PDB file of C-alpha atoms and ligand atoms in Angstrom:
ATOM      1  CA  MET A   1      38.198 -20.022  15.932  1.00  0.00           C
ATOM      2  CA  ALA A   2      38.220 -16.824  17.921  1.00  0.00           C
ATOM      3  CA  PHE A   3      40.333 -13.715  17.515  1.00  0.00           C
ATOM      4  CA  PRO A   4      42.941 -13.292  16.109  1.00  0.00           C
ATOM      5  CA  ALA A   5      42.219 -16.095  13.586  1.00  0.00           C
ATOM      6  CA  THR A   6      38.670 -14.789  13.036  1.00  0.00           C
ATOM      7  CA  ARG A   7      38.472 -11.117  12.114  1.00  0.00           C
ATOM      8  CA  LEU A   8      35.027 -10.191  10.854  1.00  0.00           C
ATOM      9  CA  ARG A   9      36.267  -6.804   9.760  1.00  0.00           C
ATOM     10  CA  ARG A  10      38.261  -8.527   7.031  1.00  0.00           C
ATOM     11  CA  LEU A  11      34.904  -9.119   5.353  1.00  0.00           C
ATOM     12  CA  ARG A  12      34.149  -5.397   5.365  1.00  0.00           C
ATOM     13  CA  ILE A  13      37.409  -3.674   4.590  1.00  0.00           C
ATOM     14  CA  ASN A  14      37.576  -4.353   0.845  1.00  0.00           C
ATOM     15  CA  PRO A  15      34.552  -2.913  -0.843  1.00  0.00           C
ATOM     16  CA  LEU A  16      34.826  -5.503  -3.587  1.00  0.00           C
ATOM     17  CA  VAL A  17      34.241  -8.196  -0.995  1.00  0.00           C
ATOM     18  CA  ARG A  18      31.759  -6.143   1.078  1.00  0.00           C
ATOM     19  CA  GLU A  19      29.462  -5.497  -1.897  1.00  0.00           C
ATOM     20  CA  ARG A  20      29.523  -9.168  -2.893  1.00  0.00           C
ATOM     21  CA  LEU A  21      28.326 -10.208   0.529  1.00  0.00           C
ATOM     22  CA  GLU A  22      25.312  -7.917   0.778  1.00  0.00           C
ATOM     23  CA  GLU A  23      22.528 -10.152   2.028  1.00  0.00           C
ATOM     24  CA  THR A  24      19.553  -8.019   1.164  1.00  0.00           C
ATOM     25  CA  GLN A  25      18.992  -6.413  -2.237  1.00  0.00           C
ATOM     26  CA  LEU A  26      16.779  -3.400  -2.647  1.00  0.00           C
ATOM     27  CA  SER A  27      15.821  -3.144  -6.281  1.00  0.00           C
ATOM     28  CA  PRO A  28      13.279  -0.486  -7.287  1.00  0.00           C
ATOM     29  CA  SER A  29      11.367  -3.283  -8.948  1.00  0.00           C
ATOM     30  CA  ARG A  30      10.291  -4.316  -5.447  1.00  0.00           C
ATOM     31  CA  LEU A  31       8.705  -0.915  -4.827  1.00  0.00           C
ATOM     32  CA  ILE A  32       5.104   0.029  -5.383  1.00  0.00           C
ATOM     33  CA  ALA A  33       4.231   3.741  -5.636  1.00  0.00           C
ATOM     34  CA  PRO A  34       0.882   4.765  -4.110  1.00  0.00           C
ATOM     35  CA  LEU A  35      -0.796   7.464  -6.276  1.00  0.00           C
ATOM     36  CA  PHE A  36      -3.904   9.575  -5.694  1.00  0.00           C
ATOM     37  CA  VAL A  37      -6.138  10.247  -8.702  1.00  0.00           C
ATOM     38  CA  ARG A  38      -8.841  12.837  -9.030  1.00  0.00           C
ATOM     39  CA  HIS A  39     -11.088  14.227 -11.754  1.00  0.00           C
ATOM     40  CA  GLY A  40     -10.073  17.156 -13.915  1.00  0.00           C
ATOM     41  CA  ARG A  41      -7.339  18.021 -16.348  1.00  0.00           C
ATOM     42  CA  ASN A  42      -3.752  19.082 -15.709  1.00  0.00           C
ATOM     43  CA  GLU A  43      -4.295  18.904 -11.949  1.00  0.00           C
ATOM     44  CA  ARG A  44      -1.384  18.354  -9.608  1.00  0.00           C
ATOM     45  CA  ARG A  45      -2.433  19.413  -6.149  1.00  0.00           C
ATOM     46  CA  PRO A  46       0.270  19.149  -3.509  1.00  0.00           C
ATOM     47  CA  ILE A  47      -0.571  17.266  -0.306  1.00  0.00           C
ATOM     48  CA  ALA A  48       0.576  19.537   2.478  1.00  0.00           C
ATOM     49  CA  SER A  49       1.518  16.854   5.028  1.00  0.00           C
ATOM     50  CA  MET A  50       3.304  14.718   2.401  1.00  0.00           C
ATOM     51  CA  PRO A  51       5.825  16.884   0.544  1.00  0.00           C
ATOM     52  CA  GLY A  52       6.448  15.536  -2.902  1.00  0.00           C
ATOM     53  CA  GLN A  53       3.073  13.770  -3.147  1.00  0.00           C
ATOM     54  CA  TYR A  54       0.151  15.033  -5.154  1.00  0.00           C
ATOM     55  CA  GLN A  55      -3.478  14.462  -6.032  1.00  0.00           C
ATOM     56  CA  LEU A  56      -3.239  13.984  -9.819  1.00  0.00           C
ATOM     57  CA  SER A  57      -5.757  14.171 -12.637  1.00  0.00           C
ATOM     58  CA  ILE A  58      -5.561  11.199 -15.061  1.00  0.00           C
ATOM     59  CA  ASP A  59      -3.327  12.989 -17.602  1.00  0.00           C
ATOM     60  CA  ARG A  60      -0.803  13.857 -14.887  1.00  0.00           C
ATOM     61  CA  LEU A  61      -1.144  10.421 -13.348  1.00  0.00           C
ATOM     62  CA  ILE A  62      -0.048   8.881 -16.650  1.00  0.00           C
ATOM     63  CA  HIS A  63       2.958  11.208 -16.672  1.00  0.00           C
ATOM     64  CA  GLU A  64       3.899  10.289 -13.109  1.00  0.00           C
ATOM     65  CA  ALA A  65       3.476   6.527 -13.697  1.00  0.00           C
ATOM     66  CA  SER A  66       5.543   6.758 -16.892  1.00  0.00           C
ATOM     67  CA  GLN A  67       8.378   8.433 -14.992  1.00  0.00           C
ATOM     68  CA  LEU A  68       8.246   5.815 -12.276  1.00  0.00           C
ATOM     69  CA  TYR A  69       8.193   3.044 -14.799  1.00  0.00           C
ATOM     70  CA  SER A  70      11.179   4.420 -16.701  1.00  0.00           C
ATOM     71  CA  LYS A  71      13.122   4.659 -13.425  1.00  0.00           C
ATOM     72  CA  GLY A  72      12.479   1.011 -12.710  1.00  0.00           C
ATOM     73  CA  VAL A  73       9.414   1.145 -10.463  1.00  0.00           C
ATOM     74  CA  PRO A  74       6.968  -1.035 -12.345  1.00  0.00           C
ATOM     75  CA  SER A  75       4.001  -0.939  -9.968  1.00  0.00           C
ATOM     76  CA  VAL A  76       1.493   1.554  -8.679  1.00  0.00           C
ATOM     77  CA  LEU A  77      -1.303   1.363  -6.076  1.00  0.00           C
ATOM     78  CA  LEU A  78      -4.240   3.625  -6.919  1.00  0.00           C
ATOM     79  CA  PHE A  79      -6.449   5.583  -4.550  1.00  0.00           C
ATOM     80  CA  GLY A  80      -9.383   7.570  -5.971  1.00  0.00           C
ATOM     81  CA  LEU A  81     -10.920  10.853  -5.020  1.00  0.00           C
ATOM     82  CA  PRO A  82     -14.473  10.851  -6.356  1.00  0.00           C
ATOM     83  CA  SER A  83     -16.303  13.903  -7.624  1.00  0.00           C
ATOM     84  CA  ARG A  84     -19.119  13.191  -5.173  1.00  0.00           C
ATOM     85  CA  LYS A  85     -19.639  11.151  -2.054  1.00  0.00           C
ATOM     86  CA  ASP A  86     -22.799   9.407  -0.801  1.00  0.00           C
ATOM     87  CA  THR A  87     -23.849   7.126   1.991  1.00  0.00           C
ATOM     88  CA  ARG A  88     -23.097   3.961  -0.025  1.00  0.00           C
ATOM     89  CA  GLY A  89     -19.888   5.100  -1.646  1.00  0.00           C
ATOM     90  CA  SER A  90     -21.372   4.425  -5.108  1.00  0.00           C
ATOM     91  CA  GLN A  91     -18.465   6.040  -6.977  1.00  0.00           C
ATOM     92  CA  ALA A  92     -16.233   3.232  -5.739  1.00  0.00           C
ATOM     93  CA  TYR A  93     -18.028   0.672  -7.906  1.00  0.00           C
ATOM     94  CA  ALA A  94     -19.231   2.864 -10.776  1.00  0.00           C
ATOM     95  CA  SER A  95     -17.798   1.531 -14.021  1.00  0.00           C
ATOM     96  CA  ASN A  96     -16.834   5.146 -14.942  1.00  0.00           C
ATOM     97  CA  GLY A  97     -15.579   5.838 -11.376  1.00  0.00           C
ATOM     98  CA  ILE A  98     -12.300   7.727 -11.089  1.00  0.00           C
ATOM     99  CA  VAL A  99     -10.182   4.606 -10.364  1.00  0.00           C
ATOM    100  CA  GLN A 100     -11.785   2.576 -13.143  1.00  0.00           C
ATOM    101  CA  LYS A 101     -11.101   5.370 -15.609  1.00  0.00           C
ATOM    102  CA  ALA A 102      -7.567   5.766 -14.379  1.00  0.00           C
ATOM    103  CA  VAL A 103      -6.824   2.062 -14.706  1.00  0.00           C
ATOM    104  CA  ARG A 104      -8.094   1.993 -18.290  1.00  0.00           C
ATOM    105  CA  ALA A 105      -6.041   5.059 -19.185  1.00  0.00           C
ATOM    106  CA  LEU A 106      -2.862   3.693 -17.554  1.00  0.00           C
ATOM    107  CA  LYS A 107      -3.143   0.302 -19.177  1.00  0.00           C
ATOM    108  CA  LYS A 108      -3.625   1.870 -22.555  1.00  0.00           C
ATOM    109  CA  VAL A 109      -0.444   3.874 -22.369  1.00  0.00           C
ATOM    110  CA  LEU A 110       1.616   1.581 -20.120  1.00  0.00           C
ATOM    111  CA  PRO A 111       0.428  -1.983 -20.663  1.00  0.00           C
ATOM    112  CA  LYS A 112       3.383  -3.378 -18.708  1.00  0.00           C
ATOM    113  CA  LEU A 113       2.726  -1.308 -15.617  1.00  0.00           C
ATOM    114  CA  LEU A 114       1.497  -3.480 -12.716  1.00  0.00           C
ATOM    115  CA  VAL A 115      -1.699  -1.740 -11.608  1.00  0.00           C
ATOM    116  CA  ILE A 116      -3.031  -2.417  -8.153  1.00  0.00           C
ATOM    117  CA  THR A 117      -6.283  -0.869  -7.013  1.00  0.00           C
ATOM    118  CA  ASP A 118      -7.104  -0.088  -3.421  1.00  0.00           C
ATOM    119  CA  LEU A 119     -10.601  -1.320  -2.619  1.00  0.00           C
ATOM    120  CA  CYS A 120     -12.350   0.505   0.198  1.00  0.00           C
ATOM    121  CA  PHE A 121     -15.220   2.938   0.651  1.00  0.00           C
ATOM    122  CA  CYS A 122     -13.863   5.529   3.129  1.00  0.00           C
ATOM    123  CA  GLU A 123     -12.820   7.883   0.279  1.00  0.00           C
ATOM    124  CA  TYR A 124     -16.256   7.480  -1.337  1.00  0.00           C
ATOM    125  CA  THR A 125     -18.747   7.708   1.550  1.00  0.00           C
ATOM    126  CA  ASP A 126     -19.967  10.999   2.909  1.00  0.00           C
ATOM    127  CA  HIS A 127     -19.521   9.682   6.475  1.00  0.00           C
ATOM    128  CA  GLY A 128     -15.933   8.596   5.828  1.00  0.00           C
ATOM    129  CA  HIS A 129     -16.327   5.051   7.132  1.00  0.00           C
ATOM    130  CA  CYS A 130     -15.160   1.933   5.198  1.00  0.00           C
ATOM    131  CA  GLY A 131     -18.608   0.618   4.178  1.00  0.00           C
ATOM    132  CA  ILE A 132     -22.319   0.850   4.777  1.00  0.00           C
ATOM    133  CA  LEU A 133     -23.481   2.052   8.149  1.00  0.00           C
ATOM    134  CA  ARG A 134     -26.499   0.835  10.033  1.00  0.00           C
ATOM    135  CA  ARG A 135     -27.464   2.704  13.233  1.00  0.00           C
ATOM    136  CA  GLY A 136     -23.988   4.276  13.288  1.00  0.00           C
ATOM    137  CA  GLU A 137     -22.199   0.889  13.053  1.00  0.00           C
ATOM    138  CA  LEU A 138     -20.418  -0.573  10.060  1.00  0.00           C
ATOM    139  CA  ASP A 139     -22.645  -3.263   8.547  1.00  0.00           C
ATOM    140  CA  ASN A 140     -20.107  -5.938   7.658  1.00  0.00           C
ATOM    141  CA  ASP A 141     -22.188  -8.235   5.496  1.00  0.00           C
ATOM    142  CA  ALA A 142     -23.982  -5.486   3.589  1.00  0.00           C
ATOM    143  CA  THR A 143     -20.596  -3.986   2.813  1.00  0.00           C
ATOM    144  CA  LEU A 144     -19.439  -7.308   1.335  1.00  0.00           C
ATOM    145  CA  GLN A 145     -21.967  -6.972  -1.517  1.00  0.00           C
ATOM    146  CA  LEU A 146     -20.468  -3.577  -2.506  1.00  0.00           C
ATOM    147  CA  ILE A 147     -16.974  -4.994  -2.200  1.00  0.00           C
ATOM    148  CA  ALA A 148     -17.878  -7.731  -4.726  1.00  0.00           C
ATOM    149  CA  LYS A 149     -19.255  -5.124  -7.174  1.00  0.00           C
ATOM    150  CA  THR A 150     -16.255  -2.871  -6.819  1.00  0.00           C
ATOM    151  CA  ALA A 151     -13.738  -5.667  -7.331  1.00  0.00           C
ATOM    152  CA  VAL A 152     -15.435  -6.704 -10.610  1.00  0.00           C
ATOM    153  CA  THR A 153     -15.520  -3.139 -12.022  1.00  0.00           C
ATOM    154  CA  GLN A 154     -11.830  -2.658 -11.124  1.00  0.00           C
ATOM    155  CA  ALA A 155     -10.848  -5.952 -12.700  1.00  0.00           C
ATOM    156  CA  ARG A 156     -12.938  -5.164 -15.792  1.00  0.00           C
ATOM    157  CA  ALA A 157     -11.109  -1.852 -16.105  1.00  0.00           C
ATOM    158  CA  GLY A 158      -7.836  -3.834 -16.219  1.00  0.00           C
ATOM    159  CA  ALA A 159      -6.487  -3.907 -12.693  1.00  0.00           C
ATOM    160  CA  ASP A 160      -3.909  -6.699 -12.210  1.00  0.00           C
ATOM    161  CA  ILE A 161      -4.336  -6.886  -8.458  1.00  0.00           C
ATOM    162  CA  ILE A 162      -7.240  -5.912  -6.263  1.00  0.00           C
ATOM    163  CA  ALA A 163      -6.204  -4.720  -2.766  1.00  0.00           C
ATOM    164  CA  PRO A 164      -9.064  -4.655  -0.267  1.00  0.00           C
ATOM    165  CA  SER A 165      -8.128  -2.461   2.666  1.00  0.00           C
ATOM    166  CA  GLY A 166     -11.208  -2.269   4.853  1.00  0.00           C
ATOM    167  CA  MET A 167     -10.500  -5.212   7.178  1.00  0.00           C
ATOM    168  CA  ILE A 168     -14.109  -6.349   6.578  1.00  0.00           C
ATOM    169  CA  ASP A 169     -14.590  -9.986   7.633  1.00  0.00           C
ATOM    170  CA  GLY A 170     -15.018 -12.201   4.577  1.00  0.00           C
ATOM    171  CA  MET A 171     -13.774  -9.601   2.083  1.00  0.00           C
ATOM    172  CA  VAL A 172     -11.165 -11.825   0.441  1.00  0.00           C
ATOM    173  CA  LYS A 173     -13.550 -14.783  -0.054  1.00  0.00           C
ATOM    174  CA  THR A 174     -16.188 -12.439  -1.431  1.00  0.00           C
ATOM    175  CA  ILE A 175     -13.829 -10.893  -3.918  1.00  0.00           C
ATOM    176  CA  ARG A 176     -12.370 -14.226  -5.026  1.00  0.00           C
ATOM    177  CA  SER A 177     -15.762 -15.681  -5.822  1.00  0.00           C
ATOM    178  CA  ALA A 178     -17.024 -12.477  -7.471  1.00  0.00           C
ATOM    179  CA  LEU A 179     -13.888 -12.277  -9.670  1.00  0.00           C
ATOM    180  CA  ASP A 180     -14.130 -15.940 -10.581  1.00  0.00           C
ATOM    181  CA  ARG A 181     -17.804 -15.674 -11.481  1.00  0.00           C
ATOM    182  CA  ALA A 182     -17.088 -12.666 -13.651  1.00  0.00           C
ATOM    183  CA  GLY A 183     -14.317 -14.476 -15.505  1.00  0.00           C
ATOM    184  CA  PHE A 184     -11.327 -12.912 -13.765  1.00  0.00           C
ATOM    185  CA  LYS A 185      -9.699 -16.057 -12.428  1.00  0.00           C
ATOM    186  CA  ASN A 186      -6.218 -14.662 -12.850  1.00  0.00           C
ATOM    187  CA  THR A 187      -6.776 -11.329 -11.212  1.00  0.00           C
ATOM    188  CA  LEU A 188      -4.884 -11.380  -7.953  1.00  0.00           C
ATOM    189  CA  ILE A 189      -5.856 -10.294  -4.487  1.00  0.00           C
ATOM    190  CA  MET A 190      -3.440  -8.446  -2.219  1.00  0.00           C
ATOM    191  CA  SER A 191      -5.196  -8.319   1.080  1.00  0.00           C
ATOM    192  CA  TYR A 192      -4.552  -5.687   3.769  1.00  0.00           C
ATOM    193  CA  ALA A 193      -4.464  -8.652   6.126  1.00  0.00           C
ATOM    194  CA  ALA A 194      -2.757  -7.205   9.198  1.00  0.00           C
ATOM    195  CA  LYS A 195      -3.735  -3.571   9.300  1.00  0.00           C
ATOM    196  CA  PHE A 196      -3.308  -1.869  12.651  1.00  0.00           C
ATOM    197  CA  VAL A 197      -5.013   1.197  14.074  1.00  0.00           C
ATOM    198  CA  SER A 198      -2.266   3.710  13.693  1.00  0.00           C
ATOM    199  CA  ALA A 199      -1.381   7.343  14.208  1.00  0.00           C
ATOM    200  CA  PHE A 200       1.046   6.842  11.277  1.00  0.00           C
ATOM    201  CA  TYR A 201      -1.985   7.173   8.885  1.00  0.00           C
ATOM    202  CA  GLY A 202      -2.530  10.845   9.774  1.00  0.00           C
ATOM    203  CA  PRO A 203      -1.179  12.471   6.581  1.00  0.00           C
ATOM    204  CA  PHE A 204      -2.989   9.938   4.332  1.00  0.00           C
ATOM    205  CA  ARG A 205      -6.327  11.279   5.493  1.00  0.00           C
ATOM    206  CA  ASP A 206      -5.362  14.659   4.025  1.00  0.00           C
ATOM    207  CA  ALA A 207      -4.244  12.987   0.849  1.00  0.00           C
ATOM    208  CA  ALA A 208      -7.331  10.858   0.329  1.00  0.00           C
ATOM    209  CA  GLU A 209      -9.807  13.166   2.086  1.00  0.00           C
ATOM    210  CA  CYS A 210     -11.160  10.267   4.060  1.00  0.00           C
ATOM    211  CA  ALA A 211     -11.077  11.141   7.768  1.00  0.00           C
ATOM    212  CA  PRO A 212     -14.184   9.639   9.376  1.00  0.00           C
ATOM    213  CA  ARG A 213     -16.747  12.307  10.207  1.00  0.00           C
ATOM    214  CA  PHE A 214     -17.396  10.686  13.592  1.00  0.00           C
ATOM    215  CA  GLY A 215     -15.910   7.841  15.599  1.00  0.00           C
ATOM    216  CA  ASP A 216     -12.751   5.977  14.456  1.00  0.00           C
ATOM    217  CA  ARG A 217     -11.779   2.673  12.882  1.00  0.00           C
ATOM    218  CA  ARG A 218     -10.931   0.797  16.051  1.00  0.00           C
ATOM    219  CA  SER A 219     -13.789  -1.671  15.548  1.00  0.00           C
ATOM    220  CA  TYR A 220     -12.221  -2.983  12.366  1.00  0.00           C
ATOM    221  CA  GLN A 221      -8.499  -2.284  12.376  1.00  0.00           C
ATOM    222  CA  MET A 222      -6.263  -4.122  14.795  1.00  0.00           C
ATOM    223  CA  ASN A 223      -4.904  -3.211  18.173  1.00  0.00           C
ATOM    224  CA  PRO A 224      -1.132  -2.397  17.831  1.00  0.00           C
ATOM    225  CA  ALA A 225      -0.575  -4.464  20.936  1.00  0.00           C
ATOM    226  CA  ASN A 226      -1.609  -7.722  19.219  1.00  0.00           C
ATOM    227  CA  ALA A 227       0.589 -10.045  17.200  1.00  0.00           C
ATOM    228  CA  GLU A 228      -1.281 -13.320  17.637  1.00  0.00           C
ATOM    229  CA  GLU A 229      -4.407 -11.657  16.302  1.00  0.00           C
ATOM    230  CA  ALA A 230      -2.427 -10.541  13.234  1.00  0.00           C
ATOM    231  CA  PHE A 231      -1.546 -14.172  12.501  1.00  0.00           C
ATOM    232  CA  ARG A 232      -5.169 -15.162  12.729  1.00  0.00           C
ATOM    233  CA  GLU A 233      -6.080 -12.423  10.267  1.00  0.00           C
ATOM    234  CA  VAL A 234      -3.353 -13.484   7.886  1.00  0.00           C
ATOM    235  CA  ALA A 235      -4.292 -17.182   8.179  1.00  0.00           C
ATOM    236  CA  LEU A 236      -7.898 -16.434   7.425  1.00  0.00           C
ATOM    237  CA  ASP A 237      -7.115 -14.250   4.417  1.00  0.00           C
ATOM    238  CA  ILE A 238      -4.848 -16.918   2.944  1.00  0.00           C
ATOM    239  CA  GLU A 239      -7.566 -19.513   3.450  1.00  0.00           C
ATOM    240  CA  GLU A 240     -10.062 -17.213   1.796  1.00  0.00           C
ATOM    241  CA  GLY A 241      -7.796 -16.876  -1.221  1.00  0.00           C
ATOM    242  CA  ALA A 242      -5.407 -13.960  -0.736  1.00  0.00           C
ATOM    243  CA  ASP A 243      -2.446 -14.230  -3.131  1.00  0.00           C
ATOM    244  CA  ILE A 244      -0.365 -11.636  -1.328  1.00  0.00           C
ATOM    245  CA  VAL A 245      -0.832 -10.490   2.245  1.00  0.00           C
ATOM    246  CA  MET A 246      -0.036  -7.011   3.476  1.00  0.00           C
ATOM    247  CA  VAL A 247       1.270  -5.780   6.803  1.00  0.00           C
ATOM    248  CA  LYS A 248       0.493  -2.087   7.495  1.00  0.00           C
ATOM    249  CA  PRO A 249       2.185   0.099   8.757  1.00  0.00           C
ATOM    250  CA  ALA A 250       5.688  -1.253   8.174  1.00  0.00           C
ATOM    251  CA  LEU A 251       8.297   0.340  10.410  1.00  0.00           C
ATOM    252  CA  ALA A 252       6.730  -0.151  13.822  1.00  0.00           C
ATOM    253  CA  TYR A 253       5.614  -3.650  12.750  1.00  0.00           C
ATOM    254  CA  LEU A 254       8.798  -5.209  11.407  1.00  0.00           C
ATOM    255  CA  ASP A 255       8.395  -8.065  13.850  1.00  0.00           C
ATOM    256  CA  ILE A 256       4.980  -8.864  12.362  1.00  0.00           C
ATOM    257  CA  ILE A 257       6.429  -8.900   8.823  1.00  0.00           C
ATOM    258  CA  ARG A 258       9.189 -11.252   9.912  1.00  0.00           C
ATOM    259  CA  ARG A 259       6.935 -13.605  11.811  1.00  0.00           C
ATOM    260  CA  VAL A 260       4.317 -13.691   9.061  1.00  0.00           C
ATOM    261  CA  LYS A 261       7.071 -14.614   6.612  1.00  0.00           C
ATOM    262  CA  GLU A 262       8.344 -17.422   8.827  1.00  0.00           C
ATOM    263  CA  LYS A 263       4.951 -18.808   9.657  1.00  0.00           C
ATOM    264  CA  PHE A 264       3.157 -18.642   6.312  1.00  0.00           C
ATOM    265  CA  HIS A 265       5.719 -18.636   3.530  1.00  0.00           C
ATOM    266  CA  VAL A 266       3.517 -16.416   1.338  1.00  0.00           C
ATOM    267  CA  PRO A 267       4.366 -13.263  -0.605  1.00  0.00           C
ATOM    268  CA  ILE A 268       4.243 -10.251   1.667  1.00  0.00           C
ATOM    269  CA  ALA A 269       3.699  -6.609   0.880  1.00  0.00           C
ATOM    270  CA  ALA A 270       4.549  -4.018   3.538  1.00  0.00           C
ATOM    271  CA  TYR A 271       3.022  -0.567   3.511  1.00  0.00           C
ATOM    272  CA  ASN A 272       5.551   2.118   4.465  1.00  0.00           C
ATOM    273  CA  VAL A 273       2.731   4.564   5.318  1.00  0.00           C
ATOM    274  CA  SER A 274       2.195   8.284   5.054  1.00  0.00           C
ATOM    275  CA  GLY A 275       3.264   9.147   8.623  1.00  0.00           C
ATOM    276  CA  GLU A 276       6.508   7.242   8.234  1.00  0.00           C
ATOM    277  CA  TYR A 277       7.173   9.199   5.061  1.00  0.00           C
ATOM    278  CA  ALA A 278       6.141  12.545   6.553  1.00  0.00           C
ATOM    279  CA  MET A 279       8.499  12.142   9.488  1.00  0.00           C
ATOM    280  CA  VAL A 280      11.470  11.582   7.210  1.00  0.00           C
ATOM    281  CA  LYS A 281      10.497  14.506   5.007  1.00  0.00           C
ATOM    282  CA  ALA A 282      10.033  16.857   7.958  1.00  0.00           C
ATOM    283  CA  ALA A 283      13.321  15.928   9.545  1.00  0.00           C
ATOM    284  CA  ALA A 284      15.188  16.143   6.235  1.00  0.00           C
ATOM    285  CA  GLN A 285      13.723  19.588   5.493  1.00  0.00           C
ATOM    286  CA  ASN A 286      15.111  20.711   8.803  1.00  0.00           C
ATOM    287  CA  GLY A 287      18.473  19.328   7.922  1.00  0.00           C
ATOM    288  CA  TRP A 288      18.324  16.891  10.842  1.00  0.00           C
ATOM    289  CA  VAL A 289      18.763  13.692   8.847  1.00  0.00           C
ATOM    290  CA  ASP A 290      20.210  12.754   5.434  1.00  0.00           C
ATOM    291  CA  GLU A 291      17.053  11.906   3.528  1.00  0.00           C
ATOM    292  CA  ALA A 292      18.595   9.621   0.863  1.00  0.00           C
ATOM    293  CA  LYS A 293      20.535   7.596   3.438  1.00  0.00           C
ATOM    294  CA  ILE A 294      17.766   7.268   5.925  1.00  0.00           C
ATOM    295  CA  THR A 295      15.265   6.305   3.178  1.00  0.00           C
ATOM    296  CA  ARG A 296      17.566   3.574   1.920  1.00  0.00           C
ATOM    297  CA  GLU A 297      18.105   2.273   5.457  1.00  0.00           C
ATOM    298  CA  ILE A 298      14.348   2.188   6.149  1.00  0.00           C
ATOM    299  CA  LEU A 299      13.445   0.424   2.902  1.00  0.00           C
ATOM    300  CA  LEU A 300      16.300  -2.040   3.393  1.00  0.00           C
ATOM    301  CA  ALA A 301      15.079  -2.826   6.897  1.00  0.00           C
ATOM    302  CA  ILE A 302      11.549  -3.564   5.634  1.00  0.00           C
ATOM    303  CA  ARG A 303      13.037  -5.871   2.941  1.00  0.00           C
ATOM    304  CA  ARG A 304      15.297  -7.575   5.452  1.00  0.00           C
ATOM    305  CA  ALA A 305      12.326  -8.167   7.730  1.00  0.00           C
ATOM    306  CA  GLY A 306      10.788 -10.226   4.989  1.00  0.00           C
ATOM    307  CA  ALA A 307       8.684  -7.995   2.771  1.00  0.00           C
ATOM    308  CA  ASP A 308       8.778  -9.028  -0.891  1.00  0.00           C
ATOM    309  CA  MET A 309       7.242  -5.765  -1.995  1.00  0.00           C
ATOM    310  CA  ILE A 310       7.172  -2.364  -0.363  1.00  0.00           C
ATOM    311  CA  ILE A 311       4.458   0.165  -0.938  1.00  0.00           C
ATOM    312  CA  THR A 312       6.212   3.479  -0.378  1.00  0.00           C
ATOM    313  CA  TYR A 313       5.873   7.182  -1.086  1.00  0.00           C
ATOM    314  CA  HIS A 314       9.658   7.244  -1.254  1.00  0.00           C
ATOM    315  CA  ALA A 315       9.675   5.227  -4.458  1.00  0.00           C
ATOM    316  CA  LYS A 316      10.577   8.053  -6.847  1.00  0.00           C
ATOM    317  CA  ASP A 317      13.086   9.754  -4.503  1.00  0.00           C
ATOM    318  CA  TYR A 318      14.777   6.412  -3.901  1.00  0.00           C
ATOM    319  CA  THR A 319      15.326   5.788  -7.625  1.00  0.00           C
ATOM    320  CA  ASN A 320      16.593   9.386  -8.021  1.00  0.00           C
ATOM    321  CA  SER A 321      19.082   8.978  -5.233  1.00  0.00           C
ATOM    322  CA  ARG A 322      20.613   5.656  -6.350  1.00  0.00           C
TER     323      ARG A 322
HETATM  324 ZN1   ZN B   1     -11.312   2.356   4.351  1.00  0.00          ZN
END
């Protein structure tokens, strides 16, 4: 039934019809706000390359999370800035580490907030790499022991979901068995399963103060040219016990999100990363794009690609602009 019997515009002319036929919904409840927590009181330090984002002390973190929660964003992903760094990243697994303290404080005030904790060592090591080094190389299996310790202290503090981000081989299996042994059978794992080496992470390194002091992360993050390898990573993490798998970054990797969804039928989180956010902010500040519209379009595209949850710095602005 071709034209004139079929007129697709008929479906779009009446907004009452158009709105009923929207295929993809973008509820703020699908968004996760990444937040940076540091020691101190009443601290709210702006992050230069990420306008609107801050390093927050715990009191201000609670305030921020409460605002997000009241606007319909029920989830946060926490990154910690320790008071001191060392070769082993010991503040990552200290029971009174900054993230552990923040989780306890958040859960006390906002028991219904979904609290996800990033688990890596690059913010906690003095060399800025994601684990223990031996002769200048990341020692995968030695790092696993610290990952297990960290997961347990985060779960004990009250984290609902542990999110290991280091792309360390065996990290999901290690965390699952450590959590189970410690009695945290229902604590979930959201694995940074397909995490690509990316220039889009630039601003984050300012935010989390975690640029490597030498070298880069090419030996553990994935080559942006590879999709098949991403599926192997995802398959392994699911086999090791990941409850939710993450694709990171999001925008330049929408094909990966879609194909992971079609192949594996598992919950997917996509990380709309710092550089993606910074580009929108910079263009909007110059008056070159309409920030609210472009943000909605970006988040909708990530949802449409197949992401069940979106980790995004736009979370608060998006709820304000609805
Ligand atoms: Zn790391």
